[in-house]
Coordinates of C-alpha atoms and ligand atoms in Angstrom, one line a residue:
M4 CA 75.0 108.7 100.2
T5 CA 72.9 108.1 103.0
N6 CA 69.0 106.9 103.9
G7 CA 68.5 108.5 106.9
F8 CA 70.0 106.0 108.6
R9 CA 72.9 104.4 107.4
V10 CA 76.1 106.7 105.1
G11 CA 77.7 105.3 102.7
D12 CA 77.5 103.2 99.5
D13 CA 78.6 99.4 98.8
L14 CA 81.6 99.2 99.7
G15 CA 81.5 100.2 103.2
P16 CA 81.3 101.9 105.9
A17 CA 81.6 98.7 108.2
K18 CA 81.2 99.8 111.0
I19 CA 81.5 103.9 112.9
I20 CA 82.5 104.0 116.5
H21 CA 82.2 107.6 118.0
V22 CA 83.8 107.6 121.6
H23 CA 83.5 110.2 124.1
E24 CA 84.3 110.2 127.6
P25 CA 83.4 113.9 129.0
G26 CA 85.1 113.2 132.2
L27 CA 88.3 113.4 130.2
G28 CA 87.5 115.6 127.7
L29 CA 88.5 112.7 125.5
E30 CA 86.2 113.3 121.5
A31 CA 87.1 110.6 118.9
V32 CA 85.8 108.2 115.5
L33 CA 87.2 105.2 114.6
V34 CA 85.7 104.2 111.0
I35 CA 86.0 100.8 109.8
D36 CA 85.6 101.0 105.8
N37 CA 86.2 97.7 104.5
V38 CA 87.5 95.2 105.9
A39 CA 87.3 92.1 102.7
C40 CA 90.9 91.7 102.0
G41 CA 91.6 91.8 106.1
P42 CA 91.9 93.6 109.5
S43 CA 91.6 97.0 108.5
I44 CA 94.9 99.4 109.0
G45 CA 95.1 103.1 109.0
G46 CA 96.3 106.2 110.8
L47 CA 95.2 108.0 113.3
R48 CA 95.3 111.2 113.4
M49 CA 95.2 114.0 115.9
A50 CA 94.1 117.1 115.1
A51 CA 91.9 120.4 116.5
D52 CA 89.2 120.4 113.3
V53 CA 89.2 116.5 113.2
S54 CA 85.3 115.6 112.3
T55 CA 83.5 112.0 110.7
E56 CA 83.2 113.2 107.9
E57 CA 86.9 113.5 107.0
C58 CA 87.0 110.3 109.2
L59 CA 85.1 108.4 106.6
R60 CA 86.6 110.3 103.4
L61 CA 90.1 109.1 105.1
A62 CA 88.8 105.4 105.5
R63 CA 87.5 105.1 102.0
A64 CA 90.8 106.3 100.7
M65 CA 92.8 103.7 102.9
T66 CA 90.4 100.5 101.1
L67 CA 91.4 101.4 98.1
K68 CA 95.2 102.1 98.8
N69 CA 95.5 98.7 100.6
S70 CA 94.3 96.8 98.2
A71 CA 95.4 98.7 95.3
A72 CA 98.6 97.7 97.5
G73 CA 97.6 94.1 97.1
L74 CA 97.5 94.0 101.0
A75 CA 95.8 91.4 103.3
H76 CA 94.2 94.9 104.8
G77 CA 91.2 96.6 104.6
G78 CA 90.2 100.3 104.8
G79 CA 90.0 102.3 108.4
K80 CA 90.9 105.4 110.0
S81 CA 90.5 107.1 113.2
V82 CA 90.6 110.7 114.3
L83 CA 91.2 112.4 117.9
R84 CA 89.9 115.5 118.3
G85 CA 92.8 117.9 119.7
D86 CA 95.8 119.6 119.3
P87 CA 99.2 117.0 118.8
R88 CA 101.3 119.9 120.3
M89 CA 99.7 119.9 123.6
P90 CA 101.5 118.7 126.4
R91 CA 102.5 114.9 126.5
A92 CA 100.9 113.4 129.3
R93 CA 97.5 114.9 128.7
K94 CA 98.4 113.2 124.9
E95 CA 99.9 109.7 126.2
Q96 CA 96.7 109.8 128.7
L97 CA 94.1 110.7 125.3
I98 CA 95.4 108.2 123.3
R99 CA 95.6 105.6 125.3
A100 CA 92.1 106.3 126.8
F101 CA 90.8 106.1 123.4
A102 CA 93.0 103.0 122.4
H103 CA 91.6 101.4 125.5
A104 CA 88.1 101.9 124.6
L105 CA 88.3 100.0 121.0
R106 CA 89.9 97.2 123.4
N107 CA 87.7 94.8 121.3
E108 CA 87.6 95.7 118.0
R109 CA 89.8 92.9 116.0
D110 CA 89.1 95.0 112.6
Y111 CA 91.3 97.9 113.0
I112 CA 95.0 98.3 113.1
F113 CA 96.1 101.7 115.0
G114 CA 98.9 103.2 112.9
P115 CA 100.5 107.2 113.1
D116 CA 99.4 109.9 110.9
M117 CA 99.4 114.0 111.0
G118 CA 99.5 114.9 114.4
T119 CA 100.8 111.1 115.8
D120 CA 104.4 109.3 115.6
E121 CA 105.8 106.2 117.2
A122 CA 105.6 107.1 120.6
C123 CA 102.0 107.0 120.3
M124 CA 101.9 104.1 118.5
A125 CA 104.1 101.9 121.5
W126 CA 100.7 103.5 124.1
V127 CA 99.0 101.7 121.6
K128 CA 100.2 98.7 121.6
D129 CA 101.0 98.8 125.6
E130 CA 96.9 99.3 126.3
I131 CA 95.4 96.6 123.2
G132 CA 98.5 94.5 122.0
H133 CA 99.3 95.3 118.4
A134 CA 99.9 98.5 116.7
V135 CA 102.0 99.6 113.6
G136 CA 104.9 102.5 113.2
L137 CA 106.0 101.5 116.1
P138 CA 109.4 102.3 117.8
A139 CA 112.4 99.7 116.3
V140 CA 112.7 98.2 120.1
L141 CA 109.1 96.9 119.4
G142 CA 109.4 95.4 116.3
G143 CA 108.6 98.7 113.7
I144 CA 110.8 99.3 110.5
P145 CA 111.6 103.5 111.0
L146 CA 109.9 103.5 107.2
D147 CA 110.7 107.5 107.5
E148 CA 114.2 107.2 108.0
I149 CA 114.7 104.1 105.3
G150 CA 113.1 106.0 102.8
A151 CA 109.7 103.3 102.2
T152 CA 107.8 105.6 100.4
G153 CA 111.1 107.6 98.7
W154 CA 111.8 103.3 97.1
G155 CA 108.6 102.6 96.4
L156 CA 108.7 106.0 94.3
F157 CA 112.0 104.9 93.0
H158 CA 110.5 101.1 91.0
A159 CA 107.4 103.6 90.1
A160 CA 109.5 106.2 87.9
E161 CA 111.5 102.5 86.8
V162 CA 108.1 101.0 85.5
A163 CA 106.8 105.0 84.0
A164 CA 109.6 105.6 82.3
R165 CA 110.5 102.1 80.6
H166 CA 106.6 103.1 79.5
L167 CA 107.4 106.3 78.1
G168 CA 110.7 105.6 76.5
L169 CA 112.6 108.1 78.9
E170 CA 115.6 106.9 80.2
L171 CA 116.6 107.7 84.3
Y172 CA 120.4 108.1 83.7
D173 CA 120.3 112.3 83.5
A174 CA 116.4 112.9 83.9
R175 CA 115.7 115.7 85.6
V176 CA 114.3 115.4 88.4
V177 CA 112.5 118.0 90.3
V178 CA 111.5 117.5 94.3
Q179 CA 108.6 120.1 95.8
G180 CA 108.6 118.9 99.7
F181 CA 111.9 117.9 100.4
G182 CA 111.3 116.1 103.2
A183 CA 110.8 112.1 104.3
V184 CA 109.1 111.1 100.7
G185 CA 110.7 114.0 98.8
R186 CA 114.5 113.5 99.9
H187 CA 114.6 109.3 99.6
A188 CA 113.2 109.5 96.1
A189 CA 115.7 111.9 95.1
R190 CA 118.6 109.7 96.5
F191 CA 117.1 106.8 94.9
L192 CA 116.7 108.5 91.2
A193 CA 120.0 109.2 91.8
T194 CA 121.4 106.0 92.0
R195 CA 119.8 105.5 88.7
G196 CA 122.1 108.7 87.5
A197 CA 119.3 111.1 87.6
I198 CA 119.8 114.7 88.2
L199 CA 117.8 116.7 91.0
V200 CA 117.6 120.1 89.4
A201 CA 115.6 121.5 92.0
A202 CA 113.6 121.3 95.4
S203 CA 111.4 123.1 97.5
D204 CA 110.7 123.3 101.7
S205 CA 108.2 125.3 103.0
Q206 CA 110.3 127.6 102.9
G207 CA 112.0 128.1 99.7
A208 CA 113.6 126.5 97.2
I209 CA 116.7 126.6 95.0
V210 CA 117.7 125.2 91.5
D211 CA 120.8 124.2 89.6
E212 CA 120.4 122.9 86.2
R213 CA 123.5 121.3 86.2
G214 CA 122.3 119.4 89.2
L215 CA 122.2 119.6 92.9
D216 CA 124.1 117.1 95.4
V217 CA 121.0 115.5 96.9
A218 CA 123.3 113.4 99.8
A219 CA 124.3 117.2 101.5
L220 CA 121.0 118.3 100.7
A221 CA 119.7 115.6 102.5
K222 CA 122.0 116.5 105.5
L223 CA 120.5 119.9 105.3
K224 CA 117.3 118.6 106.3
N225 CA 118.2 115.9 108.4
D226 CA 120.4 119.0 110.8
G227 CA 117.2 120.7 111.2
R228 CA 118.1 123.8 108.6
P229 CA 116.1 125.1 105.1
L230 CA 117.2 124.4 101.9
S231 CA 118.1 128.5 101.4
D232 CA 121.1 127.5 104.1
S233 CA 122.4 125.3 101.3
A234 CA 125.3 127.4 99.9
E235 CA 124.4 125.1 96.7
G236 CA 122.4 126.5 93.5
R237 CA 120.2 129.6 92.7
K238 CA 117.8 130.7 95.9
V239 CA 114.7 130.8 94.1
D240 CA 110.9 131.3 95.9
R241 CA 109.6 128.0 97.2
D242 CA 107.0 127.8 94.2
A243 CA 109.5 128.7 91.6
V244 CA 110.0 124.8 91.1
I245 CA 106.6 124.8 89.3
D246 CA 108.1 126.5 86.8
V247 CA 111.4 124.3 86.3
D248 CA 112.5 122.3 83.3
C249 CA 112.1 118.7 84.1
D250 CA 112.1 114.9 83.0
I251 CA 110.2 113.8 86.4
F252 CA 107.8 116.2 88.9
I253 CA 107.5 114.9 92.3
P254 CA 105.5 116.8 94.7
A255 CA 105.5 115.3 98.3
A256 CA 104.8 118.5 100.0
R257 CA 101.0 119.3 100.6
P258 CA 97.5 118.4 99.2
D259 CA 96.6 120.9 96.3
I260 CA 99.7 122.5 95.9
I261 CA 98.8 121.6 91.7
R262 CA 95.8 123.1 90.6
D263 CA 94.0 124.5 87.6
D264 CA 95.4 128.0 87.8
N265 CA 99.5 126.9 88.1
V266 CA 99.3 123.5 86.6
G267 CA 99.7 125.4 82.5
R268 CA 103.3 126.4 84.3
L269 CA 104.5 123.3 84.4
R270 CA 106.8 121.4 82.0
T271 CA 107.9 118.0 82.8
K272 CA 106.7 114.3 81.2
L273 CA 105.9 112.1 84.2
V274 CA 104.6 113.4 87.6
L275 CA 104.8 110.5 90.7
E276 CA 102.2 111.8 93.0
G277 CA 104.2 111.7 96.5
A278 CA 101.9 113.3 99.1
N279 CA 98.3 112.2 99.2
I280 CA 96.1 114.6 96.7
P281 CA 98.8 117.0 96.1
F282 CA 96.9 117.5 92.3
T283 CA 93.4 118.6 92.0
P284 CA 91.3 116.1 90.0
G285 CA 91.0 119.4 87.2
A286 CA 94.8 119.2 87.1
E287 CA 95.5 115.7 86.1
K288 CA 92.9 116.2 83.7
F289 CA 94.8 119.0 82.1
L290 CA 98.0 116.9 82.3
H291 CA 96.5 113.8 80.7
E292 CA 95.5 115.9 77.6
R293 CA 98.9 117.3 76.6
G294 CA 100.7 113.5 77.1
V295 CA 101.6 114.0 81.2
L296 CA 102.2 110.7 82.7
V297 CA 100.7 111.6 86.3
L298 CA 101.1 108.4 88.6
P299 CA 98.4 108.9 91.2
D300 CA 99.0 109.3 94.8
F301 CA 97.8 105.9 96.0
I302 CA 100.0 103.8 93.7
A303 CA 103.0 105.7 93.7
N304 CA 103.5 106.8 97.4
A305 CA 101.9 103.2 98.5
G306 CA 105.8 102.5 99.8
G307 CA 104.7 103.6 103.5
V308 CA 101.7 101.4 103.8
I309 CA 103.6 98.5 102.8
C310 CA 106.3 98.6 104.9
A311 CA 103.9 98.7 108.1
A312 CA 102.3 96.1 107.1
M313 CA 105.1 94.0 106.7
E314 CA 106.1 95.2 110.5
Y315 CA 102.6 93.9 111.2
S316 CA 103.4 90.7 110.1
G317 CA 107.0 90.9 111.8
L318 CA 109.3 90.4 108.2
T319 CA 112.4 92.7 108.3
Q320 CA 112.8 95.5 106.6
M321 CA 115.1 94.1 103.6
A322 CA 111.9 91.9 103.2
A323 CA 109.8 95.4 103.9
F324 CA 112.0 96.8 101.0
Q325 CA 111.4 93.4 98.6
A326 CA 107.5 93.4 99.1
I327 CA 107.6 97.7 98.2
E328 CA 109.6 96.8 94.8
E329 CA 107.3 93.9 94.2
K330 CA 104.2 94.9 94.8
I331 CA 104.7 99.1 93.4
R332 CA 106.5 97.6 89.9
A333 CA 103.1 95.3 89.5
N334 CA 101.0 97.7 90.5
V335 CA 102.0 100.4 88.2
E336 CA 102.2 98.3 85.0
A337 CA 99.4 97.4 85.8
V338 CA 97.5 100.6 85.6
L339 CA 99.5 101.4 82.9
E340 CA 98.2 98.7 80.9
A341 CA 94.6 99.6 81.8
V342 CA 95.6 102.9 80.7
K343 CA 97.1 101.9 77.3
L344 CA 94.4 99.7 76.8
R345 CA 90.4 102.1 77.7
N346 CA 92.9 105.3 77.2
V347 CA 91.0 106.3 80.2
L348 CA 93.0 108.2 83.3
P349 CA 96.2 106.8 85.5
R350 CA 93.1 108.0 88.8
D351 CA 90.5 106.1 87.3
A352 CA 92.2 103.2 86.3
A353 CA 93.7 102.7 89.8
I354 CA 90.1 102.9 91.0
A355 CA 88.8 100.8 88.9
L356 CA 91.9 98.0 89.6
A357 CA 91.6 99.0 93.7
T358 CA 87.4 98.8 93.7
E359 CA 87.7 95.8 91.7
R360 CA 89.8 93.6 94.1
V361 CA 87.9 94.5 97.2
R362 CA 84.5 93.2 95.8
S363 CA 86.1 90.5 94.3
A364 CA 87.6 90.1 98.4
M365 CA 83.9 90.5 99.4
A366 CA 82.7 88.0 96.6
T367 CA 84.5 85.4 98.8
R368 CA 82.6 86.3 102.7
R369 CA 79.7 84.5 103.8
F370 CA 77.0 87.6 103.2
G371 CA 78.6 88.3 99.8
I372 CA 77.4 90.5 97.5
I373 CA 75.1 91.5 95.5
Ligands
LIG422 P1 107.7 115.6 106.1 O1 106.7 116.6 107.2 O2 108.7 114.9 106.0 O3 108.1 116.7 104.6 C1 106.9 117.0 104.3 C2 107.9 118.6 103.6 O4 107.3 119.3 102.6 C3 109.0 119.4 104.0 O5 110.1 119.5 104.4 C4 108.3 120.5 104.0 O6 109.2 122.0 105.4 C5 108.1 120.4 102.9 N1 107.0 121.9 102.3 C6 105.4 121.8 103.4 N2 105.0 122.7 102.4 C7 105.1 123.1 101.5 C8 105.0 123.8 100.5 N3 104.3 124.6 100.1 N4 105.9 123.9 98.8 C9 107.2 122.8 99.6 N5 107.5 122.2 100.0 C10 106.5 122.5 101.3 O7 106.3 115.0 105.8 P2 106.6 113.3 104.6 O8 106.4 112.6 105.4 O9 107.9 113.4 103.1 O10 105.1 113.6 103.5 C11 104.9 114.1 102.7 C12 103.3 114.0 102.2 O11 103.6 112.6 101.8 C13 102.7 114.5 103.1 O12 101.3 114.7 102.5 C14 101.8 112.9 103.9 O13 101.1 112.7 103.9 C15 102.6 112.2 102.3 N6 103.2 110.9 102.2 C16 104.0 110.2 103.2 C17 104.1 109.2 103.2 C18 105.7 108.5 104.4 O14 105.8 107.6 104.2 N7 106.1 109.4 105.0 C19 103.6 107.8 102.8 C20 102.6 108.2 101.9 C21 102.0 109.7 101.5

């Protein structure tokens, strides 16, 4: 919504800051969407084609994700234009200059996102004194290495399975995108006796109805090799995992992978969205109408951001795992209760829950809410 001056709605954005240093070739934007729950946390995305519009959308997504996760943080996001594979010295110069330009902005905490990593967050911290997603030597918790998001997906699965009357023991799991999120989700589910029957990466997929060795596949990926190098299972095309009969389907690769044109091929009872917006709205609705439970991304995959917020509070890895377990279980329960009571889509129930929390927080502020 725009009135010619203001962009947005009654939740935000609170601030949009454009940073332009022509001499340096720095073009970047920070959007702080809403800070009613606390200072905003959101990643710094670096790509050649980023825009203010994209930043606005991502910042709102962070407001909802952080409040749905029950964190004392609002939502924000920053984008920096440039190829993230540029020479390291040049990348460091741009990121340091952007952070320096925002040195007085107290309502935003930088985190890593597409095109940035823990080394970039170390540069930010060096410039302005704080950031999340830091290297371990600076107090960071290596969330991809320990599987923070996979741990959250596992707890989401436990709660959802109970609601569906599904046993995790012997449940057949398909993971689309066997990366940091997907492989840890498979690993934690295997500890409850679930069986990984298919997994894919960008180059291909493997299937074995009797079960794949999760640890062996994780080692292969850690060594930088594709799943198709595995001696296990049948090799199939990457997208053939969509056709594999299963109880739990975990999309953990890219956005919009399941759409109106391929959702009819899925045969599952539960979908745990590990990636961000992996299903189109039409695909989620289609499955809901057929009795398949689809737990939306910002509820199911919040383990990473919860971990980052705990790191910011100075907590240990073990405390972060406890917080992820507690918050994700409570949020999945709340969403499933609302779905049952009001017969709405899980995503709509989750958005309502998150928005309600933001509005309650706004009501406590000096300027309140109308
Ligand atoms: P990653 O790069 O470690 O893994 C992604 C995997 O997906 C890789 O193995 C890649 O080969 C595979 N892949 C890419 N395209 C594919 C396709 N079309 N079909 C099948 N596999 C494909 O990334 P990640 O950290 O695991 O993140 C995965 C997704 O989850 C991303 O969308 C990310 O934004 C989102 N996410 C990540 C976290 C986190 O904690 N890392 C948290 C929330 C959301």
